[in-house]
mmCIF file of C-alpha atoms and ligand atoms in Angstrom:
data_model
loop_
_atom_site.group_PDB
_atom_site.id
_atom_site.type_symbol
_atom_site.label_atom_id
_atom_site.label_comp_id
_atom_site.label_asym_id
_atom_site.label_seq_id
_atom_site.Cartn_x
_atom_site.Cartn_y
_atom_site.Cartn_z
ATOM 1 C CA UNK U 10 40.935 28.271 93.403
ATOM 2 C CA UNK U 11 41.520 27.764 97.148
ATOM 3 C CA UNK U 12 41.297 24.337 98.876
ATOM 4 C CA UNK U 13 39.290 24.689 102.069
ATOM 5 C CA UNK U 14 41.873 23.163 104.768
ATOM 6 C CA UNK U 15 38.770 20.494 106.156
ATOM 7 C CA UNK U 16 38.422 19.627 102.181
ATOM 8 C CA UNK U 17 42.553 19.089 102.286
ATOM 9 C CA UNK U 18 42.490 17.223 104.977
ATOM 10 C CA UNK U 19 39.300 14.712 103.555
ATOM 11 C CA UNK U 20 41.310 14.779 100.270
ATOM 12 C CA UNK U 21 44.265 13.723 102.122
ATOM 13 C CA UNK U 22 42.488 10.656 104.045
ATOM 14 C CA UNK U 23 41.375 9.380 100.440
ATOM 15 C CA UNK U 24 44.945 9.520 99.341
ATOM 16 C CA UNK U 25 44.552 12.282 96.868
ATOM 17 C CA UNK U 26 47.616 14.023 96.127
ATOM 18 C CA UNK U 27 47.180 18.381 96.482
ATOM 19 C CA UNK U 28 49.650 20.114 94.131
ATOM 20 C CA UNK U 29 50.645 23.845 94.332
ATOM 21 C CA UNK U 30 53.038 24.772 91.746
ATOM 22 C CA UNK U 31 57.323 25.686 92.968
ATOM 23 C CA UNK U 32 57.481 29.650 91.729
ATOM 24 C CA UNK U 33 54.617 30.748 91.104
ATOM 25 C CA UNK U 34 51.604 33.046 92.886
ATOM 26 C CA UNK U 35 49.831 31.683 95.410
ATOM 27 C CA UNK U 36 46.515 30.723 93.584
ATOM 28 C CA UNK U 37 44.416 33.791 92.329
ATOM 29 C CA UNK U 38 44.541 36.587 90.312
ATOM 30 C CA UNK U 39 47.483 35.520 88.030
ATOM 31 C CA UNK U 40 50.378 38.668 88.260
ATOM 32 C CA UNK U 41 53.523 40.197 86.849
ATOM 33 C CA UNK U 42 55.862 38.948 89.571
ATOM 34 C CA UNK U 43 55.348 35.375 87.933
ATOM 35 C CA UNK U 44 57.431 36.647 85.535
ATOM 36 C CA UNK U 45 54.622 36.181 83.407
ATOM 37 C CA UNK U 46 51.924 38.692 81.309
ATOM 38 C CA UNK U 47 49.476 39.788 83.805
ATOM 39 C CA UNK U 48 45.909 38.420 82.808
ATOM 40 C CA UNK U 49 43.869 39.316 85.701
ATOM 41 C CA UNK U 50 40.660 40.310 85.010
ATOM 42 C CA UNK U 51 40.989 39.567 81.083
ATOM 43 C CA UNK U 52 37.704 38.301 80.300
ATOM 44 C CA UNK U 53 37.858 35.914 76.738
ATOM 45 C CA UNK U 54 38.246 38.592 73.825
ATOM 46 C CA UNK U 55 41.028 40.075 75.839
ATOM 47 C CA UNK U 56 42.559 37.145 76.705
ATOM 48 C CA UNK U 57 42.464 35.960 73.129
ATOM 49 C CA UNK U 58 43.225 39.696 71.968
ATOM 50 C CA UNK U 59 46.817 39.234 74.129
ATOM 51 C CA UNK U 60 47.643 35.680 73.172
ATOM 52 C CA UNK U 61 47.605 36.726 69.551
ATOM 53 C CA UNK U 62 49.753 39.676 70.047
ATOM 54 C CA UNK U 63 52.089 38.121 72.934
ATOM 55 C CA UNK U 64 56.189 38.289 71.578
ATOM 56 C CA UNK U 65 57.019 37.398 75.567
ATOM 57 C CA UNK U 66 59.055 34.260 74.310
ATOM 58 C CA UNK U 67 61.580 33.709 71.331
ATOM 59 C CA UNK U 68 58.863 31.116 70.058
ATOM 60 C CA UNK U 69 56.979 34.466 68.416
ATOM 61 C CA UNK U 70 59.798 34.984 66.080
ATOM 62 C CA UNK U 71 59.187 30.879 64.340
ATOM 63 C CA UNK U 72 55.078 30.659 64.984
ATOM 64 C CA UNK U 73 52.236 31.402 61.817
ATOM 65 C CA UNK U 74 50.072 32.429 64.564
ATOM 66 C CA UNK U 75 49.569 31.559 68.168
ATOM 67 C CA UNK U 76 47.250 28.700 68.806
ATOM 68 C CA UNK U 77 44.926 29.883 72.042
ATOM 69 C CA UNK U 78 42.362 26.949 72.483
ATOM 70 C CA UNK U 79 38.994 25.542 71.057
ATOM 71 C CA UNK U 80 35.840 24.520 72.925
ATOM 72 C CA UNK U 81 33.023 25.459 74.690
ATOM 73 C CA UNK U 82 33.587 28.074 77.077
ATOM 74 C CA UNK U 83 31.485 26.539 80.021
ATOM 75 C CA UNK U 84 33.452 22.957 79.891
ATOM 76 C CA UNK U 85 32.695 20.416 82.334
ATOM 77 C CA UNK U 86 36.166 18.938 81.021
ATOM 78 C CA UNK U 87 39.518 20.227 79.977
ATOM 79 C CA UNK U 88 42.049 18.895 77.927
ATOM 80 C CA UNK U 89 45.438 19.856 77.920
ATOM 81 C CA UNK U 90 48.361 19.298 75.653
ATOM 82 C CA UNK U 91 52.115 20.702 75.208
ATOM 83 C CA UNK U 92 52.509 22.855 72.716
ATOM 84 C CA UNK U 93 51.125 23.415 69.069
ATOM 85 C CA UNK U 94 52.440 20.927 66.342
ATOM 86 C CA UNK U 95 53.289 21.970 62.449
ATOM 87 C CA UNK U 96 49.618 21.456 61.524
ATOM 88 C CA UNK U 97 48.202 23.294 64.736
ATOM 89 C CA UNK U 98 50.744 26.168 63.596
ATOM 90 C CA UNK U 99 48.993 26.294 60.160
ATOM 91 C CA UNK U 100 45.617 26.252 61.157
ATOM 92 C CA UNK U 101 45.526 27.676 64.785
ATOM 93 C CA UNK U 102 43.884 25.316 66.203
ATOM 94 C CA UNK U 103 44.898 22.881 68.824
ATOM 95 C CA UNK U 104 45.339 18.979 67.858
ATOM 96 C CA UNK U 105 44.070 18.780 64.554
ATOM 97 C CA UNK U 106 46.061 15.918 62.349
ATOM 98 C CA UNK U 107 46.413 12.247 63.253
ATOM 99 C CA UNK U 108 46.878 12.831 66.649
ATOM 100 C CA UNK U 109 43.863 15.010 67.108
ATOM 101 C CA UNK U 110 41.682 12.826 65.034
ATOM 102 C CA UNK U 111 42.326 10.561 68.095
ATOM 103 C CA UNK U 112 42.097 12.653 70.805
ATOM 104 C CA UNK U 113 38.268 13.514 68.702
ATOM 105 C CA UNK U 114 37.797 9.184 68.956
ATOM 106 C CA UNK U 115 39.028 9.149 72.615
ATOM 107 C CA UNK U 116 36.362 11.951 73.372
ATOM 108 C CA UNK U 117 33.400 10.230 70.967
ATOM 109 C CA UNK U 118 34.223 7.219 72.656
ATOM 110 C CA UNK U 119 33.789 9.334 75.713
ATOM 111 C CA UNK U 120 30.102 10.274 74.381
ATOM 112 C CA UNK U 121 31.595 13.902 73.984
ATOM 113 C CA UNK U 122 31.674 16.244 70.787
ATOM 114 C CA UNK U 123 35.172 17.885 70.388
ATOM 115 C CA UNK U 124 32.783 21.122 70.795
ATOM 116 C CA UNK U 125 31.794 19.481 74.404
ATOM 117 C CA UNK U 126 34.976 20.168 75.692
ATOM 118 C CA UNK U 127 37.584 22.605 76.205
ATOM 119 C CA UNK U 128 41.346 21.517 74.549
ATOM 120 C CA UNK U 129 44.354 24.005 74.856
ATOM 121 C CA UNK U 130 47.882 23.667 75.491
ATOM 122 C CA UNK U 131 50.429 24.608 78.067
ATOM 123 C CA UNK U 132 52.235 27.038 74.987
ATOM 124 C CA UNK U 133 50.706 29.087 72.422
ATOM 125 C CA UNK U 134 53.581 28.831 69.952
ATOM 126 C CA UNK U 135 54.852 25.846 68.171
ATOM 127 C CA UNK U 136 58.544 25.117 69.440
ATOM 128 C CA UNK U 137 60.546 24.736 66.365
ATOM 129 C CA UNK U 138 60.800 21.369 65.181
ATOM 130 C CA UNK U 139 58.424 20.402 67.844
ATOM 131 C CA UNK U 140 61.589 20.554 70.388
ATOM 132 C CA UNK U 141 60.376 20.713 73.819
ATOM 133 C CA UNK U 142 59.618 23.913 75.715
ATOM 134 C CA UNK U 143 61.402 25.836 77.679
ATOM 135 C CA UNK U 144 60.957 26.549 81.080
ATOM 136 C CA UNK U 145 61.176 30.085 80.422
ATOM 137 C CA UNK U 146 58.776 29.791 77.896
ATOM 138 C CA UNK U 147 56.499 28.001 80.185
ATOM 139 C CA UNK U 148 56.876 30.636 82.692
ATOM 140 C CA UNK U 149 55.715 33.079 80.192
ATOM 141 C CA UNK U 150 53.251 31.455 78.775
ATOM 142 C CA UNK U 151 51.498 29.928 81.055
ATOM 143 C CA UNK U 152 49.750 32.593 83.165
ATOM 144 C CA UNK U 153 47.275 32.090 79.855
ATOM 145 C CA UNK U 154 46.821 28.768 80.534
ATOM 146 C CA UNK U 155 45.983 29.916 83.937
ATOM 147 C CA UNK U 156 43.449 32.090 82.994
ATOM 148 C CA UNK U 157 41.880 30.301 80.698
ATOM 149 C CA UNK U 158 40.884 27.611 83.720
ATOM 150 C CA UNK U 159 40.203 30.569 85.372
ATOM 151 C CA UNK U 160 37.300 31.533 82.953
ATOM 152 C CA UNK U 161 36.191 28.482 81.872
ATOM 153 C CA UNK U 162 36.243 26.699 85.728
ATOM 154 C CA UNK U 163 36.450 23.125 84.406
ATOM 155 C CA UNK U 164 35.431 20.098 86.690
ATOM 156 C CA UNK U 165 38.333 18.125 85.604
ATOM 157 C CA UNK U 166 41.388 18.703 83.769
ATOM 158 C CA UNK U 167 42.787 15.852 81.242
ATOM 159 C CA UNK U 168 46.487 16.467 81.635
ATOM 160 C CA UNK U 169 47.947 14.670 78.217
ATOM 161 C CA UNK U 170 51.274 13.484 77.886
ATOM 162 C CA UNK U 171 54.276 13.842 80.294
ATOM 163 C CA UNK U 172 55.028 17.701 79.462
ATOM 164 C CA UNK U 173 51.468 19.048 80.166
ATOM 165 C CA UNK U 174 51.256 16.807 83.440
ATOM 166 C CA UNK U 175 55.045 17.165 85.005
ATOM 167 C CA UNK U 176 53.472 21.381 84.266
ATOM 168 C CA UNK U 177 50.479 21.641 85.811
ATOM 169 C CA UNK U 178 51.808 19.257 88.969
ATOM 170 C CA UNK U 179 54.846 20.932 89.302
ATOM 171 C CA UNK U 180 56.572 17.717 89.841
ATOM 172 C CA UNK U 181 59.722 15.793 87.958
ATOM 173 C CA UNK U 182 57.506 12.199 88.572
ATOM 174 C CA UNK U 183 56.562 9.990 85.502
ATOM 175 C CA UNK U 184 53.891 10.237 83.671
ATOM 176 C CA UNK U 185 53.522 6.133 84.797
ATOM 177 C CA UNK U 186 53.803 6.972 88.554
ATOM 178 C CA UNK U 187 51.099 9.907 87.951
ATOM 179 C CA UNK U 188 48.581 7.950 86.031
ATOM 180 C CA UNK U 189 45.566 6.412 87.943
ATOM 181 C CA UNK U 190 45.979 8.899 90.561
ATOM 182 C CA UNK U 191 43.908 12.107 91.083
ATOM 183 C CA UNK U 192 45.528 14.874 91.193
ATOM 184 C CA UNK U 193 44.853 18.545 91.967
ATOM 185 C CA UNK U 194 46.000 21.969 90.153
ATOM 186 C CA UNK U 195 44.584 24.984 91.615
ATOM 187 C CA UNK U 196 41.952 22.926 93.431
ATOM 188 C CA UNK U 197 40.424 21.096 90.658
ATOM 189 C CA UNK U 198 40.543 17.548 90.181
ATOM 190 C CA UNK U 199 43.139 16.707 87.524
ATOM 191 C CA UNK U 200 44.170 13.310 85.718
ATOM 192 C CA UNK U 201 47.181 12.429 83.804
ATOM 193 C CA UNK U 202 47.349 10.429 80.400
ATOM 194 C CA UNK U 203 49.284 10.083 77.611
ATOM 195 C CA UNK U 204 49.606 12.248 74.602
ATOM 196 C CA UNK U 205 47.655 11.015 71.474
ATOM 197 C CA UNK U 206 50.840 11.634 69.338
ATOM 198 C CA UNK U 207 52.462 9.178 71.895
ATOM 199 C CA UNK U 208 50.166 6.834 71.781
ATOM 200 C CA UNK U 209 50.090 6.838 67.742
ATOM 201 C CA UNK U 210 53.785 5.552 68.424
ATOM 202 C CA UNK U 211 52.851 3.001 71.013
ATOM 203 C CA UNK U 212 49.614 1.514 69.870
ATOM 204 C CA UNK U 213 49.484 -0.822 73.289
ATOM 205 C CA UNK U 214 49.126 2.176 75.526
ATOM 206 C CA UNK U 215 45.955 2.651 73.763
ATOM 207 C CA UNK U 216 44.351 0.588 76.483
ATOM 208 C CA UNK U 217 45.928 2.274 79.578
ATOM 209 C CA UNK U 218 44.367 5.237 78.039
ATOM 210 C CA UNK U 219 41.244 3.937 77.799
ATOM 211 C CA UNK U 220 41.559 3.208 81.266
ATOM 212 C CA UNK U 221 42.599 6.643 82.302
ATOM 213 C CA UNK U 222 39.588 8.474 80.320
ATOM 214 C CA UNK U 223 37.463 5.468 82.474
ATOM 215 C CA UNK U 224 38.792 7.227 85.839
ATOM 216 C CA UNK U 225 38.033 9.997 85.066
ATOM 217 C CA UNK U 226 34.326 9.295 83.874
ATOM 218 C CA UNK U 227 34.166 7.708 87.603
ATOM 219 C CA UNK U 228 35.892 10.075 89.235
ATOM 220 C CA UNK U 229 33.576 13.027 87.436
ATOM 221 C CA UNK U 230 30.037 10.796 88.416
ATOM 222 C CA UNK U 231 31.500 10.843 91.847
ATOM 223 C CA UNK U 232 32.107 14.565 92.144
HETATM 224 S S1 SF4 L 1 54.665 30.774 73.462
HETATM 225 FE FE1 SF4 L 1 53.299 31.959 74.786
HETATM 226 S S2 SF4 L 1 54.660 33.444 75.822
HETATM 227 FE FE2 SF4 L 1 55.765 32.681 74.007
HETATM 228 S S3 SF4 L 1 55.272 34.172 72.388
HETATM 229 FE FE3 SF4 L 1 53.793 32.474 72.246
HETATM 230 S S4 SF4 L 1 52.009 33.176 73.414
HETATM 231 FE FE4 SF4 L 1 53.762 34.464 74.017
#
C-alpha cells in the first residue's frame, strides 16, 4: 500500500515516523526477487494451501505443522507475533498457552473477541527451542506475512514484542524507543508492544502495555 506523497508529508508534520523495509520490493505485489515464495495474487486457500506445504527454510525439517494465522478475515486489527512456540507447534494455532490466554485478556479488555481480530506471526515454523529467527528465515517467510496484510487490509497492526516490531520497521531501535510512537509498514498505521510471553516474565510492564493497547484505541477512533 502506497503513501500518497501530500499524506507523507501531513504524516511527517504530526511526527509520524514512515517505514519502508532495507531489501525488499517496493510495496506491491510481493515477488521472487525478495528472495522469497512469490504470493501474488494467492487469494486465502492458496495462501494457506502454500504455507502448509512451504520447506523454503531449515525450520520445515523441526515443525509438526506450520502455524499460518487465526481470525477474522476482514480485521479492523492485526496482531503480530514472532514465531510459533512448542504449544502453537502442537496445535497450529498462533498464541495459545499462558501467553495467549493473555494476549485473549489484553484483547477482552480491549472489548474484542480473539475471533474479532486477526493474530499471525512473522514465521510459520517454530524455531527449535524457541531460538530466535533467522534473517534468512525471515526473508523467506515473510512474503506470507505480507500477503496476508495484503488480503486482510487491517487498519492497524499490533506489532508484539521486539522481533515482530524491529521486522516489520526494518529498524535495529528498541522496542522502548518504538513504543508510544505510530508507526507505518506498507502504509498502515502500526504500533509496537511487548510480547505477552515477555510480559508473563515482567509482570510491571503489564501497565505500559495497557497503555500501548490505549494508543492504539485512540489512535484507531482518530483514523
Ligand atoms: S518458517 Fe516459513 S519459510 Fe520456513 S519452512 Fe516454515 S513456512 Fe516456509
Amino acid at each position: 500500500m502506497a503513501t500518497d506523497p501530500r499524506h507523507a508529508a501531513y504524516l511527517d508534520a504530526l511526527g509520524v515516523d514512515v517505514y519502508v523495509r532495507r531489501g525488499l520490493p517496493a510495496p506491491g505485489p510481493v515477488a521472487d526477487d525478495a528472495g522469497g515464495p512469490d504470493t501474488a495474487g494467492l487469494d486465502w486457500n492458496g495462501l494457506r494451501e502454500r504455507v502448509a506445504a512451504c520447506t523454503r527454510c531449515e525450520l520445515h525439517s523441526t515443525r509438526t505443522q506450520t502455524v499460518f494465522g487465526v481470525g477474522s478475515q476482514t480485521a479492523r486489527w492485526m496482531f503480530i507475533g514472532e514465531a510459533p512456540g512448542a504449544e502453537e507447534d502442537r496445535q497450529g494455532e498462533p498464541f495459545v498457552g499462558r501467553a495467549g490466554q493473555l494476549l485473549t485478556s489484553m484483547l477482552k479488555a480491549l472489548g474484542f473477541a480473539r475471533e474479532d481480530v486477526y493474530i499471525a506471526n512473522v514465521l510459520k515454523c517454530r524455531p527449535p527451542g524457541n531460538r530466535n529467527p533467522e534473517a534468512g528465515e525471515v526473508a523467506q517467510c515473510s512474503p506470507y506475512l505480507q500477503r496476508q496484510i495484503e488480503l486482510i487490509g487491517p487498519k492497524l497492526i499490533m506489532a508484539m514484542g521486539r522481533f515482530a516490531a524491529q521486522t516489520l520497521l526494518d529498524t535495529d531501535a528498541t522496542i522502548g524507543s518504538l513504543r508510544g510512537r505510530l508507526h507505518r509498514y506498507r502504509g498502515v498505521p502500526l504500533v509496537v508492544t511487548y510480547h505477552p510471553a515477555y510480559l508473563l516474565r515482567s509482570l510491571p510492564e503489564k501497565a505500559k502495555a495497557w497503555e500501548d493497547l490505549c494508543f492504539a484505541r485512540r489512535t484507531m477512533a482518530g483514523l
